[in-house]
Coordinates of C-alpha atoms in Angstrom, one line a residue:
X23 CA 192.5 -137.9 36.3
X24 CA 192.1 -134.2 35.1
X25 CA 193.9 -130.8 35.6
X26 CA 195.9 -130.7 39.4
X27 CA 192.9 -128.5 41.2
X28 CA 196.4 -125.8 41.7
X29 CA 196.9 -125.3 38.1
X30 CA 193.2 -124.6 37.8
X31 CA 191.4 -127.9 37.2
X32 CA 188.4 -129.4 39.5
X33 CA 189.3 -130.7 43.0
X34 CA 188.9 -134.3 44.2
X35 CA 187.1 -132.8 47.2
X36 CA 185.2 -129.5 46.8
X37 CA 183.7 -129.7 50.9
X38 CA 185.9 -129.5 54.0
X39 CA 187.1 -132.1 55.7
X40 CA 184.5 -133.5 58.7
X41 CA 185.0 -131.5 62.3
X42 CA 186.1 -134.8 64.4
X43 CA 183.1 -133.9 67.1
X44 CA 185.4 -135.7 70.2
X45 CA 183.5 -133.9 72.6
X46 CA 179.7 -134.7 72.9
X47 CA 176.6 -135.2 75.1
X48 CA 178.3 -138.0 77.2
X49 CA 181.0 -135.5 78.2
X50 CA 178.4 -132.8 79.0
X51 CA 176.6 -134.9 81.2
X52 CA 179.3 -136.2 83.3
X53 CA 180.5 -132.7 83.9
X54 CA 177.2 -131.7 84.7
X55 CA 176.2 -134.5 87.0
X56 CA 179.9 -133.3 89.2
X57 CA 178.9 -129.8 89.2
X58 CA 175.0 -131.0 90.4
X59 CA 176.4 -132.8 93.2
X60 CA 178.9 -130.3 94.2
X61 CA 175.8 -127.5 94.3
X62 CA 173.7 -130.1 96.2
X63 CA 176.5 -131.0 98.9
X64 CA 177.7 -127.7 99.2
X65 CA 181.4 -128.7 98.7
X66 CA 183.6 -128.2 95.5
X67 CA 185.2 -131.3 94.2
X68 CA 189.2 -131.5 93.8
X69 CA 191.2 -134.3 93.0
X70 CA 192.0 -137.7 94.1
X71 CA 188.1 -138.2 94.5
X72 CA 185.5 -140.9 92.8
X73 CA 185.9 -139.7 89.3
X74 CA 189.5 -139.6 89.3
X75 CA 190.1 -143.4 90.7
X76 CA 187.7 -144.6 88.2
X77 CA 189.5 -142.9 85.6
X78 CA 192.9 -144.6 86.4
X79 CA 191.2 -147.9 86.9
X80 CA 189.7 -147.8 83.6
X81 CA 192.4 -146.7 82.0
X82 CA 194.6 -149.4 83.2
X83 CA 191.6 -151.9 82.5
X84 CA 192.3 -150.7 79.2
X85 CA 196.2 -151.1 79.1
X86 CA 195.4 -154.7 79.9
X87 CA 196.4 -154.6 83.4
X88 CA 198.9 -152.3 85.6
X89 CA 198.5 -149.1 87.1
X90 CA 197.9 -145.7 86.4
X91 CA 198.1 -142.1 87.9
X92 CA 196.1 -139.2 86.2
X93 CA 198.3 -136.2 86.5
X94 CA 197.1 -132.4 84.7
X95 CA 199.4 -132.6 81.0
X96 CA 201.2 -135.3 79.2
X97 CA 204.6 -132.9 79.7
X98 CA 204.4 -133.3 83.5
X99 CA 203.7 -137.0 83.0
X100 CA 206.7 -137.7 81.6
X101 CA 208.1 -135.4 84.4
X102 CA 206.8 -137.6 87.0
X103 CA 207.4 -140.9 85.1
X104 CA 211.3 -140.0 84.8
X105 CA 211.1 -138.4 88.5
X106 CA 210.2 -142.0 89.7
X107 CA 212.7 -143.6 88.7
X108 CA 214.8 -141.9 91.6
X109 CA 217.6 -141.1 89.2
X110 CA 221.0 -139.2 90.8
X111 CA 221.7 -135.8 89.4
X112 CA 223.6 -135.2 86.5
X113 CA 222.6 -138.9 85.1
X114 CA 222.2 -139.1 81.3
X115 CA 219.1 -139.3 80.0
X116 CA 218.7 -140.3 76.3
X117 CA 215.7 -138.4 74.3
X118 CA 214.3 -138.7 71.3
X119 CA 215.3 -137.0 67.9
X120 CA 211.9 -135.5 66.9
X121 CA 208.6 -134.8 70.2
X122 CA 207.3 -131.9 71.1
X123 CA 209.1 -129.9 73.4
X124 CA 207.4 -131.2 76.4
X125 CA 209.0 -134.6 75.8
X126 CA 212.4 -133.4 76.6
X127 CA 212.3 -130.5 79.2
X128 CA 211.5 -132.6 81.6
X129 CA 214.9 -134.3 82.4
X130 CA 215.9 -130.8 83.0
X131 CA 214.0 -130.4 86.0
X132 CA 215.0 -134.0 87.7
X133 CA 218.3 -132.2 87.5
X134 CA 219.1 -134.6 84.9
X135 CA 221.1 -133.7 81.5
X136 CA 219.1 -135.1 77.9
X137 CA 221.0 -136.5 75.3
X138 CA 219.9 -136.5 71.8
X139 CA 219.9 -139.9 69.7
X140 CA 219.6 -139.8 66.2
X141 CA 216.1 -141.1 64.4
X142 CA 216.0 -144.1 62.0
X143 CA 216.1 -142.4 59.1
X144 CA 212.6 -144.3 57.5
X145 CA 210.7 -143.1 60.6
X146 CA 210.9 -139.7 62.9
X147 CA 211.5 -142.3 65.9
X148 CA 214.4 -143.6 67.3
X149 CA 216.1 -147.3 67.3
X150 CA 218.3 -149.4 68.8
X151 CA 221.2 -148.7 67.1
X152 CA 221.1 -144.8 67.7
X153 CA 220.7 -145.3 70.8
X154 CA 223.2 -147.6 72.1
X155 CA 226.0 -144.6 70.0
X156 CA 224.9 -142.4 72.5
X157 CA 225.2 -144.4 75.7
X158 CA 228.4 -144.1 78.2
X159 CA 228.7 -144.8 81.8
X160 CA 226.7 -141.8 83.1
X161 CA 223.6 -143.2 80.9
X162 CA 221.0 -144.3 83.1
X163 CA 217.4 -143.8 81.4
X164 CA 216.3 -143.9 77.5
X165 CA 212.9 -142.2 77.1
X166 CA 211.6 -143.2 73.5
X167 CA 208.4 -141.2 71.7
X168 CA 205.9 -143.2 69.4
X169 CA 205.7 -140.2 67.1
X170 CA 202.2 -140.2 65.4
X171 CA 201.3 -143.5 66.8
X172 CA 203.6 -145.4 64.8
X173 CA 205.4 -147.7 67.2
X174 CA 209.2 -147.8 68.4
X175 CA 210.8 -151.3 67.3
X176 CA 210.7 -151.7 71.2
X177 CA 212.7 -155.5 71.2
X178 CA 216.1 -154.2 70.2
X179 CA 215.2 -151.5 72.7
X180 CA 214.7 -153.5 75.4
X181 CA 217.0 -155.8 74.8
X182 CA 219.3 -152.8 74.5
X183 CA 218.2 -151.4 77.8
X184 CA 218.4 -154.8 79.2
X185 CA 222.5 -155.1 78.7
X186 CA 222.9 -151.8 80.2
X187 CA 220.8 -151.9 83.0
X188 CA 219.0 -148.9 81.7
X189 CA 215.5 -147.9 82.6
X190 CA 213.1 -147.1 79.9
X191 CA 210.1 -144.7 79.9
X192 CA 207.8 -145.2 77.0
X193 CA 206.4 -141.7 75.6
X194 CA 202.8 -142.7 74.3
X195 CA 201.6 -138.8 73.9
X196 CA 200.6 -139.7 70.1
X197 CA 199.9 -143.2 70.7
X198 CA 196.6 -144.4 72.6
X199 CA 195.9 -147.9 71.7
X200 CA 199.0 -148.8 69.6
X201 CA 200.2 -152.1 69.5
X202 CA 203.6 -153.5 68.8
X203 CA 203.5 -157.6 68.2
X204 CA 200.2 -157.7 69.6
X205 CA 201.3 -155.7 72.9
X206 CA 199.8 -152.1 74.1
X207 CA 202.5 -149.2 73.6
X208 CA 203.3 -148.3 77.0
X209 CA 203.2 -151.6 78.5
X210 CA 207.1 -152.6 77.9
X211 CA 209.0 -149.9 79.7
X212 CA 209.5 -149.4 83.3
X213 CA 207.1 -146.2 83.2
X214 CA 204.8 -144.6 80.1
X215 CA 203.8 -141.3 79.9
X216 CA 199.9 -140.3 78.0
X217 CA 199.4 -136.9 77.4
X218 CA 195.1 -136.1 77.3
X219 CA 195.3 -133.0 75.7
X220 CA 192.5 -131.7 73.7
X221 CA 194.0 -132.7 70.1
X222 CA 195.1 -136.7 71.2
X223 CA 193.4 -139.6 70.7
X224 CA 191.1 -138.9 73.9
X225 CA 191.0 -135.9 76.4
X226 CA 190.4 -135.0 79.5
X227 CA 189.5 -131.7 78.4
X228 CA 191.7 -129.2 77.7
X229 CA 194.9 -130.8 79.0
X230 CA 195.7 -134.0 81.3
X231 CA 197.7 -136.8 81.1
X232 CA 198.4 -140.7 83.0
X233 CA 201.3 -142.1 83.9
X234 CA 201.5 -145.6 83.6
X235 CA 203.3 -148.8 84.7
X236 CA 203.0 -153.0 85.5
X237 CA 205.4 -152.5 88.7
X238 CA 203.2 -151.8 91.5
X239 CA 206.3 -150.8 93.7
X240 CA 206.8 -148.1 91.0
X241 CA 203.2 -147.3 91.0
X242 CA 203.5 -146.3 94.6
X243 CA 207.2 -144.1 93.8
X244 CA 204.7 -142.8 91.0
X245 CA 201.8 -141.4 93.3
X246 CA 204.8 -139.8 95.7
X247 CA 206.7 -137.6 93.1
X248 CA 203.7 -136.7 91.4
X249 CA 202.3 -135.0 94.4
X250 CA 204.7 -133.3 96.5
X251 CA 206.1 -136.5 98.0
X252 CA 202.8 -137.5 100.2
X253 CA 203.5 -140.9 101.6
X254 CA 201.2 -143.0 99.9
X255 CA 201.4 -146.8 101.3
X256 CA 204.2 -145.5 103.3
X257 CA 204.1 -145.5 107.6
X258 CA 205.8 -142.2 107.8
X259 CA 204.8 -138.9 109.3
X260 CA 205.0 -136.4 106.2
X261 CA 206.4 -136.4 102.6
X262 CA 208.9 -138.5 102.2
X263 CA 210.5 -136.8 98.9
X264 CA 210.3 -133.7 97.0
X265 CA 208.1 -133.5 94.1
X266 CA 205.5 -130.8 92.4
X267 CA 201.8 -130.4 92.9
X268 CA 201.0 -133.1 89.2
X269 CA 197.2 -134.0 90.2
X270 CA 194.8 -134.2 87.7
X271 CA 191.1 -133.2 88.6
X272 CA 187.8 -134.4 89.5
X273 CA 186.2 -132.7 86.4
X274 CA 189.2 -133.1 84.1
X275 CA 188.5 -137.2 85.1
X276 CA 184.8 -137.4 85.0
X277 CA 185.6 -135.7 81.0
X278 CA 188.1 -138.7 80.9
X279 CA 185.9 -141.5 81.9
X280 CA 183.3 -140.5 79.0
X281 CA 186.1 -140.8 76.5
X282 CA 187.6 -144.1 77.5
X283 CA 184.6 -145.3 76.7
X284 CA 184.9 -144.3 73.3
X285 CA 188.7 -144.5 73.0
X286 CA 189.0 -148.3 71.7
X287 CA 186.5 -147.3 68.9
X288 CA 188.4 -144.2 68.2
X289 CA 191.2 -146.2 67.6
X290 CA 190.1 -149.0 65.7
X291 CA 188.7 -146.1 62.9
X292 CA 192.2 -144.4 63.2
X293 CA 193.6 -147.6 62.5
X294 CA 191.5 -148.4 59.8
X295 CA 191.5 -145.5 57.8
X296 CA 195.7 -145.7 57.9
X297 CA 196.1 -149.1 56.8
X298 CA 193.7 -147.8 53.8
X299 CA 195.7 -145.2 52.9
X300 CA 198.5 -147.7 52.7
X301 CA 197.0 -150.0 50.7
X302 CA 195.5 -147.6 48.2
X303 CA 199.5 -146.3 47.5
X304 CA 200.7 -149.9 47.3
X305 CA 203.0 -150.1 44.4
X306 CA 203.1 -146.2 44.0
X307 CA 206.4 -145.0 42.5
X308 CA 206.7 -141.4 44.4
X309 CA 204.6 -141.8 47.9
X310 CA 203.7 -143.8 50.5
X311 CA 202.8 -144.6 53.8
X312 CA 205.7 -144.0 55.9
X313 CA 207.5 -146.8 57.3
X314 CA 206.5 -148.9 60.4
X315 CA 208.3 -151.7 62.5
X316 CA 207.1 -155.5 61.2
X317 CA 204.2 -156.4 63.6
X318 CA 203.2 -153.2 64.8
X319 CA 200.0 -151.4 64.8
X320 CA 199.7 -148.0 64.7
X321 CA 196.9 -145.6 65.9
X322 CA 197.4 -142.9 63.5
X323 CA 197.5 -140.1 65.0
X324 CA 198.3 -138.5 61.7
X325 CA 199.5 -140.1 58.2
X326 CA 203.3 -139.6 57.1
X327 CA 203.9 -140.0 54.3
X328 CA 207.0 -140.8 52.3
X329 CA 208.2 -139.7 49.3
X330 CA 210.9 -140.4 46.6
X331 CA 212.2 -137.0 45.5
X332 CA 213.6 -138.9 42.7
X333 CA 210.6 -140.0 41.4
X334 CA 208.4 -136.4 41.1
X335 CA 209.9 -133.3 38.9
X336 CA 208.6 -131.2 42.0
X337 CA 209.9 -130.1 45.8
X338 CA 208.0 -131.5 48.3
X339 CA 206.9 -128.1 49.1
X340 CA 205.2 -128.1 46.1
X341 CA 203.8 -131.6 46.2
X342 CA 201.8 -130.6 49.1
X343 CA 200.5 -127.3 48.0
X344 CA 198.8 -129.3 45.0
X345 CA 197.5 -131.8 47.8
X346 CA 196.0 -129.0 49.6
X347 CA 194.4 -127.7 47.0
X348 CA 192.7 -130.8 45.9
X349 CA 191.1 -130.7 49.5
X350 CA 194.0 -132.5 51.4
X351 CA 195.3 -130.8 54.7
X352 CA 198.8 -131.6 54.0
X353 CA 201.3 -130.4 56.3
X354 CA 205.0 -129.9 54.4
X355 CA 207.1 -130.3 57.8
X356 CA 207.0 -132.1 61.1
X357 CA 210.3 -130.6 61.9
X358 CA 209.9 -130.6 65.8
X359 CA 213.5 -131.4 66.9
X360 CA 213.9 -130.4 70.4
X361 CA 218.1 -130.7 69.4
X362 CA 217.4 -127.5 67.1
X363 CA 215.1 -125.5 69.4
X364 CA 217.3 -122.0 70.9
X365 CA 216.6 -123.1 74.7
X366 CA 218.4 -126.5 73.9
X367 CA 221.1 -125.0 72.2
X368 CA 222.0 -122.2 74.1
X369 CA 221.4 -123.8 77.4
X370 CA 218.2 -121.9 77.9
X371 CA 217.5 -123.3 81.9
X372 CA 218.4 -121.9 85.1
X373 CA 219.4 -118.1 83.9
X374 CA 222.3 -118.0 82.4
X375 CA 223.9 -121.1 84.5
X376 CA 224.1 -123.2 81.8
X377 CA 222.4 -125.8 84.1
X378 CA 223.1 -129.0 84.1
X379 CA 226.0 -129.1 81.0
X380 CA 228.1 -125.9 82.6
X381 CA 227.8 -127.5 86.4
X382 CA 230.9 -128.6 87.8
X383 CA 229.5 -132.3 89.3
X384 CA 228.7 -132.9 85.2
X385 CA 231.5 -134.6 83.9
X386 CA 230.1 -135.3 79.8
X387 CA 231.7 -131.9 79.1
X388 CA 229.7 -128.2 78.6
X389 CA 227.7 -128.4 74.7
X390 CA 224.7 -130.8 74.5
X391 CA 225.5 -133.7 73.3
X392 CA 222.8 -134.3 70.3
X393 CA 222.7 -136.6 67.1
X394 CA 220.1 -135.7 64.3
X395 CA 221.1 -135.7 61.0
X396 CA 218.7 -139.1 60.3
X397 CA 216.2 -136.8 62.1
X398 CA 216.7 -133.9 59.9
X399 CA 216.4 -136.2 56.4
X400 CA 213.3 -137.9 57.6
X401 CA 211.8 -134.6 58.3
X402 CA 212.9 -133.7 55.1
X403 CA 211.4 -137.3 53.4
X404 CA 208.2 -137.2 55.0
X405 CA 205.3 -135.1 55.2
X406 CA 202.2 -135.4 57.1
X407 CA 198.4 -135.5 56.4
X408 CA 195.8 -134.3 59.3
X409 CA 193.3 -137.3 60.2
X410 CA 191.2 -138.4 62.8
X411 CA 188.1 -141.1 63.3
X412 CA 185.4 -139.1 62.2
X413 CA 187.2 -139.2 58.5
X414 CA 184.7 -142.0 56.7
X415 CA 185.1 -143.9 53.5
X416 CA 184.8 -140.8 51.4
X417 CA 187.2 -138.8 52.8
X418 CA 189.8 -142.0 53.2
X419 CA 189.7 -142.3 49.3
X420 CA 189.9 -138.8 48.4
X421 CA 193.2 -138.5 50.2
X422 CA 193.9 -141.9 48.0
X423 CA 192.3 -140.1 45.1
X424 CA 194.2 -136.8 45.6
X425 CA 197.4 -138.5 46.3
X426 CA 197.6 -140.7 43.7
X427 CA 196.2 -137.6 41.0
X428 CA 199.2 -135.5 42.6
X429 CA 201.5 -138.0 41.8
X430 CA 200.7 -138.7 38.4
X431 CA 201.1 -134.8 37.5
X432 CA 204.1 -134.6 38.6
X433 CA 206.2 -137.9 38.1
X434 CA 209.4 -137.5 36.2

């Protein structure tokens, strides 16, 4: 296959990888058509309006059913999905091993202490069985993250959650349109949380997010927290609970509306373009595509990849130099492990309280309680290649090509 492009030899692709172009002329025009009518009428639009019920009714069209709530970031969805639930202070709250910050500081502020479970150590997402080491009798919510669109094993989840009388909120941030035996992601917990943000699978604009369920009662409990506790579908003369100003917007949902229409194509390239990738490393000795619950379907919302240090004479580190320059944004580490972060560790909250581990009504003792070695080796296993729909056939088989050419270099 010729000389590795890093040790001086041609490149499998010598032009950039495509801009994704998520934003276009349908976007445009819906803003534009809320900013004519708000200079014709004289009034600014705000939330809660046309653009923002058709949103949420689209988006639950596309969940297959349910309800949904557009709030303004996919963090404070998951803070209103978890501040639904009603939860007492100082109940547990299992999170996973590997999200973005956002998909753990949020049991913070429901006064609510996170614990860490431990990854599966083929995936950067949790299971069952990590889980269920971490639960005790103060346990009474598991939030689990589809990290990269690859799907939870949700069954042994649920089942879990079942025997315990746990709640579970499902973090789809990465995971638009993901399907786990032949169900959406989202649609098995009690509550799901969809961040909108301008790098997910669809936007609704710069930030935004929806918080999802198929219990209308919990729809209602939904609407309430996220917005300061007004008494939707309640008789009662003012809020009824205390909660924080979530809404989304009336611009930020006519964005949204443009790219739901969009989103199930969006995902049906994503998907196809993985499940290429995979089958053009079938039978490769040193990588592959990383591994993924039987019957699920992911949305790619990047590749991982897996690789068998035994089988290269290389570091990873050095694996994905040679991939990126053969033309292959390859990204060594996805080592975002909320359980290493300084604010988790030293307790970072409330000042210097210590809140909620150092708090006197907490009895699971004063250190965070946190389980990641799995998640440390599968961030060490894996590394992760940038991707999105606007990728065609050319640019799925050069990162086969470039993969593959990479490998063969440096096998043992």
């Amino acid at each position: 296959m010729g000389s590795l492009a890093i040790d001086g030899g041609q490149p499998v692709r010598t032009q950039p990888m495509p801009s994704r172009c998520l934003i276009g002329q349908e976007e445009k025009q819906a803003a534009m058509r809320l900013f004519d009518e708000a200079i014709a009428s004289g009034q600014p639009f705000g939330y809660n309006g046309p653009n923002e019920k058709q949103y949420e009714e689209d988006f639950a069209r596309f969940m297959g059913g349910g309800y949904a709530d557009g709030v303004n970031s996919g963090t404070n969805a998951l803070f209103v999905a978890l501040g639904a639930l009603g939860l007492d202070a100082f109940s547990e709250v299992i999170v996973p091993p590997i999200s973005d910050p956002g998909g753990v500081m949020p049991v913070i502020f429901i006064g609510c202490v996170p614990v860490v479970a431990d990854a599966d150590v083929r995936s950067y997402n949790t299971c069952a069985d990590e889980i269920e080491r971490m639960i005790t009798e103060r346990t009474r919510a598991i939030v689990v993250a589809h990290i990269g669109g690859d799907p939870v094993d949700m069954d042994p989840v649920m089942a879990l959650a079942r025997k315990h009388n746990l709640y579970v909120v499902e973090d789809c941030a990465q995971a638009h349109g993901a399907r786990y035996k032949g169900k959406m992601l989202g649609t098995f917990g009690h509550t799901a949380a969809f961040s909108m943000m301008f790098g997910k699978h669809h936007c609704t604009g710069g930030q935004g997010g929806v918080v999802y369920t198929q219990d209308e009662a919990m729809y209602w409990r939904i609407k309430r927290f996220a917005d300061r506790g007004k008494p939707f579908n309640l008789d009662a003369p003012g809020n009824v609970t205390a909660g924080l100003n979530n809404n989304l917007n009336e611009l930020s949902a006519a964005i949204g509306v443009a790219q739901l229409a969009k989103l199930p194509t969006i995902v049906q390239k994503r998907h196809r373009i993985g499940e290429a990738v995979k089958a053009g490393l079938a039978g490769r000795k040193a990588v592959s595509v990383g591994w993924q619950p039987e019957g699920s379907e992911s949305s790619y919302w990047f590749l991982r990849i897996a690789v068998n240090p035994e089988a290269i004479r290389v570091d990873k580190a050095s694996f994905c130099k040679a991939l990126n320059a053969e033309g292959i944004p390859a990204t060594e580490h996805y080592r975002h492990i909320p359980g290493e972060a300084p604010w988790f560790k030293n307790k970072a909250t409330f000042g210097t309280s210590g809140f909620p581990w150092n708090c006197s009504d907490y009895r699971g003792g004063p250190e965070p309680r946190v389980k990641i070695e799995n998640a440390i080796a599968a961030a060490e296993r894996h590394f992760n290649i940038s991707m999105h729909e606007n990728y065609g056939p050319r640019e799925t088989q050069g990162i086969i090509d470039a993969l593959v050419k990479v490998e063969a270099a440096y096998l043992r």
